[in-house]
Amino acid sequence: MFEEAAALGVLQVHLSGGEPGVRRDLVEITAAARSSGLYTNLITSGVGVTASTLERLVAAGLDHVQISIQDSEPDSADKIANYAGAFARKKALAGRLIALKIPLTINCVVHRANIDRITAMVELAVSLGASRVEIAHVQYYGWALRNRDSLMPTADQVPRAIKAVEGLRKRYHGKIVIDAVLPDYYARFPKPCVGGWGRRSLNVTPAGKVLPCHAAEVIPSLEFWRVQDHSLADIWSNSPAFKAFRGLSWMKEPCRNCERRDVDYGGCRCQAFMLTGDAAAADPVCHLSPHHADVVALAARQHDVPYSYRLNPRKADSNAPVG
């Protein structure tokens, strides 16, 4: 599959999940990607990868690691992760990566419980030796959708966070790259779905299904082809799922004649489906959508209730309420 991807023009592979650290063949997967000439990036919770496995991954050709951190405060981070000691394990893994001279990105998973500590989280990333930090506001798919009322930031928190990020970029200019975007439910315009549906990337599941985006399976009408049955090139060009929302012809109003249709490509198809029941509708995040008022109402729903976790405590923190 990696050889086919390289021949197709793919440049990099992101080993993600769930938690890729639970794969017993993760080292072999990494070696196969590297041998195909692909840049390899491991996206991990940081609790499922041991020091010995990390050294084997580096020897296999791993190029970069991205570790998710749930908060700058250990007790809060462990609570969100639903894993006692997760924060300490993440810091230890980050330290080992720096010692091995592997580039590190810290992914700060942001929501109501920690959004006011963005400055502290970026400072933590700098102290850990990261070269990049991603302020990743929770996207409400999967398990995060079930916890949306508990995770949604308030209208007061969002502008404070934006101001904090602006200050941090000036403060750490030339020292660390800080990537951040507005949380979807507070944006005026939607973001292009993975750079546009079927335009720039693809996802392959452990079962071999190939998806235009990581959440595409929430749309029940889509037909996904598998790498066991078709080449990646065939899937990319001809599979029903990739052709469903590629380009502009599928669009309805107000997207069809919008001047931004070549910029955001109608926004997120999965979000459109989950909020309207119609995957071809305009992303309701857009202020031009007839369903935008629903998003405004959902953003105002903040209830401090206990998180609903996927699994029991002490499991890897890919089971956290933010998915």
XYZ file of C-alpha atoms in Angstrom:
323
model
C 0.000 0.000 0.000
C 2.817 2.427 0.874
C 4.553 1.665 -2.414
C 1.311 2.413 -4.263
C 0.927 5.634 -2.277
C 4.422 6.797 -3.193
C 3.796 6.012 -6.860
C 0.572 8.011 -6.647
C 2.513 11.059 -5.432
C 1.919 10.823 -1.682
C 4.787 12.430 0.247
C 4.086 11.641 3.899
C 2.252 9.171 6.076
C 0.687 9.950 9.444
C 0.431 6.936 11.733
C -2.582 7.849 13.805
C -5.642 6.338 15.430
C -7.161 5.831 17.974
C -3.752 5.060 19.442
C -1.153 3.595 17.045
C 0.995 2.542 19.995
C -1.291 -0.465 20.572
C -0.260 -1.928 17.200
C 2.207 -4.780 17.715
C 3.470 -4.243 14.159
C 3.978 -0.470 14.452
C 7.739 -0.760 13.910
C 7.211 -2.882 10.785
C 4.606 -0.427 9.498
C 7.018 2.474 10.023
C 9.849 0.636 8.263
C 7.587 -0.147 5.301
C 6.567 3.497 4.972
C 10.153 4.679 5.146
C 11.374 2.090 2.637
C 8.763 3.460 0.214
C 10.307 6.923 0.519
C 7.519 8.407 2.656
C 8.100 10.892 5.464
C 6.769 9.218 8.615
C 4.936 11.045 11.404
C 3.656 9.255 14.518
C 0.602 10.883 16.136
C 0.302 9.435 19.617
C -1.232 9.972 23.028
C 2.239 9.345 24.407
C 1.122 6.684 26.872
C 1.132 3.689 24.545
C 4.745 3.918 23.325
C 7.547 2.616 25.529
C 11.124 3.891 25.437
C 12.332 0.645 23.837
C 9.625 0.779 21.169
C 10.506 4.402 20.466
C 14.150 3.498 19.862
C 13.083 0.732 17.481
C 10.791 3.166 15.662
C 13.625 5.641 15.229
C 15.882 2.886 13.935
C 13.105 1.947 11.474
C 13.172 5.483 10.074
C 10.569 7.471 12.017
C 10.934 11.150 11.084
C 8.639 13.044 13.473
C 6.382 12.556 16.493
C 3.288 14.471 17.568
C 2.179 14.041 21.189
C -1.224 15.163 22.443
C -1.337 16.941 25.804
C -4.674 17.580 27.502
C -3.597 20.352 29.914
C -0.598 22.051 31.503
C -1.725 20.950 34.972
C -0.985 17.263 35.674
C -4.150 16.483 37.658
C -6.415 18.081 35.068
C -4.546 16.444 32.178
C -4.890 13.007 33.773
C -8.577 13.576 34.481
C -9.318 14.539 30.879
C -7.258 11.601 29.608
C -8.937 9.258 32.106
C -5.484 7.823 32.790
C -3.580 8.257 36.046
C 0.013 9.228 35.292
C -0.621 10.110 31.630
C 0.893 13.589 31.976
C 4.149 12.218 33.401
C 4.380 9.587 30.648
C 3.913 12.232 27.947
C 6.675 14.405 29.386
C 9.010 11.429 29.650
C 8.380 10.418 26.035
C 8.949 13.996 24.865
C 12.263 14.087 26.714
C 13.375 10.842 25.124
C 12.470 12.151 21.647
C 14.594 15.251 22.132
C 17.474 13.089 23.344
C 17.128 11.028 20.157
C 17.019 14.261 18.095
C 13.576 13.514 16.647
C 11.474 16.628 15.794
C 8.537 17.014 18.171
C 5.119 18.639 17.845
C 2.921 19.122 20.893
C -0.777 18.954 20.099
C -2.687 20.956 22.733
C -6.224 19.601 22.690
C -8.285 22.664 23.647
C -11.789 22.920 25.132
C -13.620 24.685 27.942
C -11.682 23.029 30.769
C -8.249 24.181 29.569
C -8.683 26.955 27.008
C -7.729 29.603 29.583
C -4.353 27.875 30.025
C -3.202 28.098 26.400
C -0.239 30.230 27.467
C 0.858 27.644 30.026
C 0.434 24.818 27.489
C 2.594 26.602 24.903
C 5.184 27.342 27.589
C 5.152 23.633 28.435
C 5.722 22.750 24.767
C 8.693 25.139 24.634
C 10.150 23.674 27.825
C 9.836 20.166 26.364
C 11.891 21.173 23.326
C 9.104 21.013 20.738
C 9.673 22.780 17.431
C 5.956 23.162 16.775
C 2.777 23.405 18.839
C -0.727 22.922 17.480
C -3.600 24.614 19.307
C -6.171 22.015 18.325
C -9.686 23.016 19.347
C -11.845 19.960 19.815
C -13.783 18.959 16.708
C -17.174 17.537 17.553
C -17.099 14.114 15.952
C -17.095 10.690 17.559
C -16.668 10.699 21.318
C -16.237 14.465 21.479
C -19.709 14.886 19.988
C -21.183 12.924 22.885
C -19.385 15.289 25.299
C -20.043 18.486 23.343
C -21.945 20.330 26.093
C -19.135 19.578 28.554
C -16.345 20.605 26.163
C -17.740 23.647 24.327
C -15.821 26.860 25.197
C -17.765 29.953 26.173
C -18.159 33.066 24.052
C -15.867 34.923 26.481
C -13.127 32.311 26.383
C -12.665 32.262 22.607
C -11.539 35.894 22.075
C -9.251 35.617 25.103
C -7.668 32.558 23.547
C -7.203 34.310 20.199
C -5.493 37.226 21.927
C -3.284 34.847 23.907
C -2.155 33.051 20.739
C -1.331 36.364 19.029
C 0.861 37.336 21.978
C 2.536 33.939 22.109
C 3.425 34.068 18.406
C 5.218 37.381 18.938
C 6.908 36.169 22.113
C 8.200 32.915 20.620
C 8.789 34.024 17.025
C 11.725 32.093 15.603
C 11.736 29.636 18.503
C 8.593 27.561 17.983
C 5.893 27.423 15.300
C 2.394 27.965 16.720
C -0.495 26.776 14.560
C -4.039 27.657 15.632
C -7.448 28.244 14.103
C -10.811 29.327 15.480
C -13.012 26.574 16.928
C -15.552 25.669 14.253
C -18.685 26.662 16.142
C -17.340 30.207 16.626
C -16.053 30.765 13.084
C -17.735 32.978 10.485
C -16.674 30.763 7.589
C -15.975 27.017 7.566
C -12.583 25.454 6.948
C -12.046 23.389 3.790
C -12.527 19.718 4.601
C -8.970 18.291 4.654
C -8.044 20.846 1.999
C -11.113 19.919 -0.039
C -12.817 16.514 -0.226
C -10.708 14.122 -2.307
C -8.173 16.794 -3.257
C -5.122 16.397 -1.020
C -5.263 13.423 1.322
C -6.702 9.998 2.078
C -7.093 7.812 5.148
C -6.693 4.043 5.302
C -8.361 2.238 8.202
C -6.975 -0.920 9.851
C -9.649 -2.858 7.954
C -8.332 -1.486 4.646
C -11.160 0.917 3.852
C -9.965 4.132 2.201
C -11.658 7.331 3.378
C -11.524 10.899 2.027
C -11.277 12.111 5.648
C -10.922 10.505 9.070
C -14.613 10.967 9.968
C -16.161 10.053 6.606
C -17.755 6.864 7.906
C -20.349 8.924 9.795
C -22.058 9.486 6.404
C -23.974 6.212 5.909
C -24.695 6.704 2.204
C -21.032 6.579 1.172
C -19.458 3.473 -0.382
C -15.825 2.921 0.596
C -13.481 0.739 -1.436
C -10.742 -1.318 0.231
C -7.041 -1.682 -0.561
C -7.548 -5.468 -0.659
C -9.790 -5.053 -3.704
C -8.530 -1.949 -5.533
C -5.280 -0.076 -6.037
C -4.921 3.273 -4.277
C -4.795 4.974 -7.673
C -8.098 3.367 -8.666
C -9.667 4.280 -5.316
C -8.423 7.868 -5.533
C -9.780 8.388 -9.041
C -12.871 6.238 -9.200
C -14.272 5.188 -5.826
C -17.800 6.429 -5.072
C -16.810 7.948 -1.720
C -14.035 10.113 -3.198
C -16.164 11.236 -6.131
C -19.201 12.051 -3.967
C -18.098 15.563 -2.938
C -15.043 16.187 -5.090
C -15.077 19.421 -7.031
C -18.048 21.782 -7.117
C -20.828 20.092 -9.098
C -22.432 18.488 -6.012
C -22.964 21.844 -4.304
C -26.333 23.341 -3.454
C -27.095 26.948 -2.668
C -25.755 29.022 -1.009
C -22.457 27.267 -1.825
C -23.044 26.796 -5.558
C -22.669 30.488 -6.431
C -20.642 31.623 -3.409
C -17.387 33.461 -4.113
C -15.689 31.254 -1.486
C -16.649 27.928 -3.077
C -13.063 27.477 -4.356
C -11.679 28.425 -0.936
C -13.559 26.291 1.574
C -15.321 23.845 -0.821
C -18.511 24.083 1.191
C -16.792 23.219 4.478
C -16.973 19.900 6.312
C -19.268 17.262 4.799
C -19.373 15.207 7.995
C -20.303 18.226 10.088
C -22.974 19.188 7.561
C -24.468 15.704 7.807
C -24.360 15.526 11.605
C -25.988 18.932 12.047
C -28.502 18.920 9.176
C -28.916 15.302 8.096
C -27.784 16.269 4.574
C -24.120 15.701 3.667
C -24.508 18.001 0.632
C -25.749 20.946 2.681
C -23.595 23.971 3.387
C -21.541 23.496 6.527
C -23.756 25.154 9.197
C -20.651 26.823 10.629
C -20.900 29.250 7.692
C -22.921 32.343 8.558
C -24.591 32.055 5.128
C -26.021 28.614 5.880
C -29.762 28.467 6.609
C -28.818 26.225 9.554
C -26.251 28.582 11.091
C -28.604 29.543 13.938
C -28.486 25.922 15.088
C -24.714 26.151 15.487
C -25.025 29.389 17.453
C -27.527 27.714 19.762
C -25.310 24.659 20.239
C -22.299 26.840 21.051
C -24.324 28.441 23.834
C -25.066 25.051 25.425
C -22.457 24.573 28.124
C -23.218 22.175 30.939
C -20.637 21.122 33.509
C -21.492 17.454 33.728
C -19.020 14.560 34.152
C -17.287 13.424 30.983
C -18.560 10.320 29.255
C -15.529 8.101 28.595
C -15.176 5.368 26.022
C -13.535 2.846 28.320
C -12.578 2.323 31.961
C -9.819 4.251 33.778
C -6.159 3.283 33.203
C -6.699 2.623 29.530
C -4.693 4.546 26.935
C -5.845 8.128 26.641
C -7.111 7.748 23.100
C -10.196 6.886 25.175
C -10.446 10.458 26.470
C -13.713 12.372 25.988
C -12.169 14.449 23.197
C -11.661 11.422 20.958
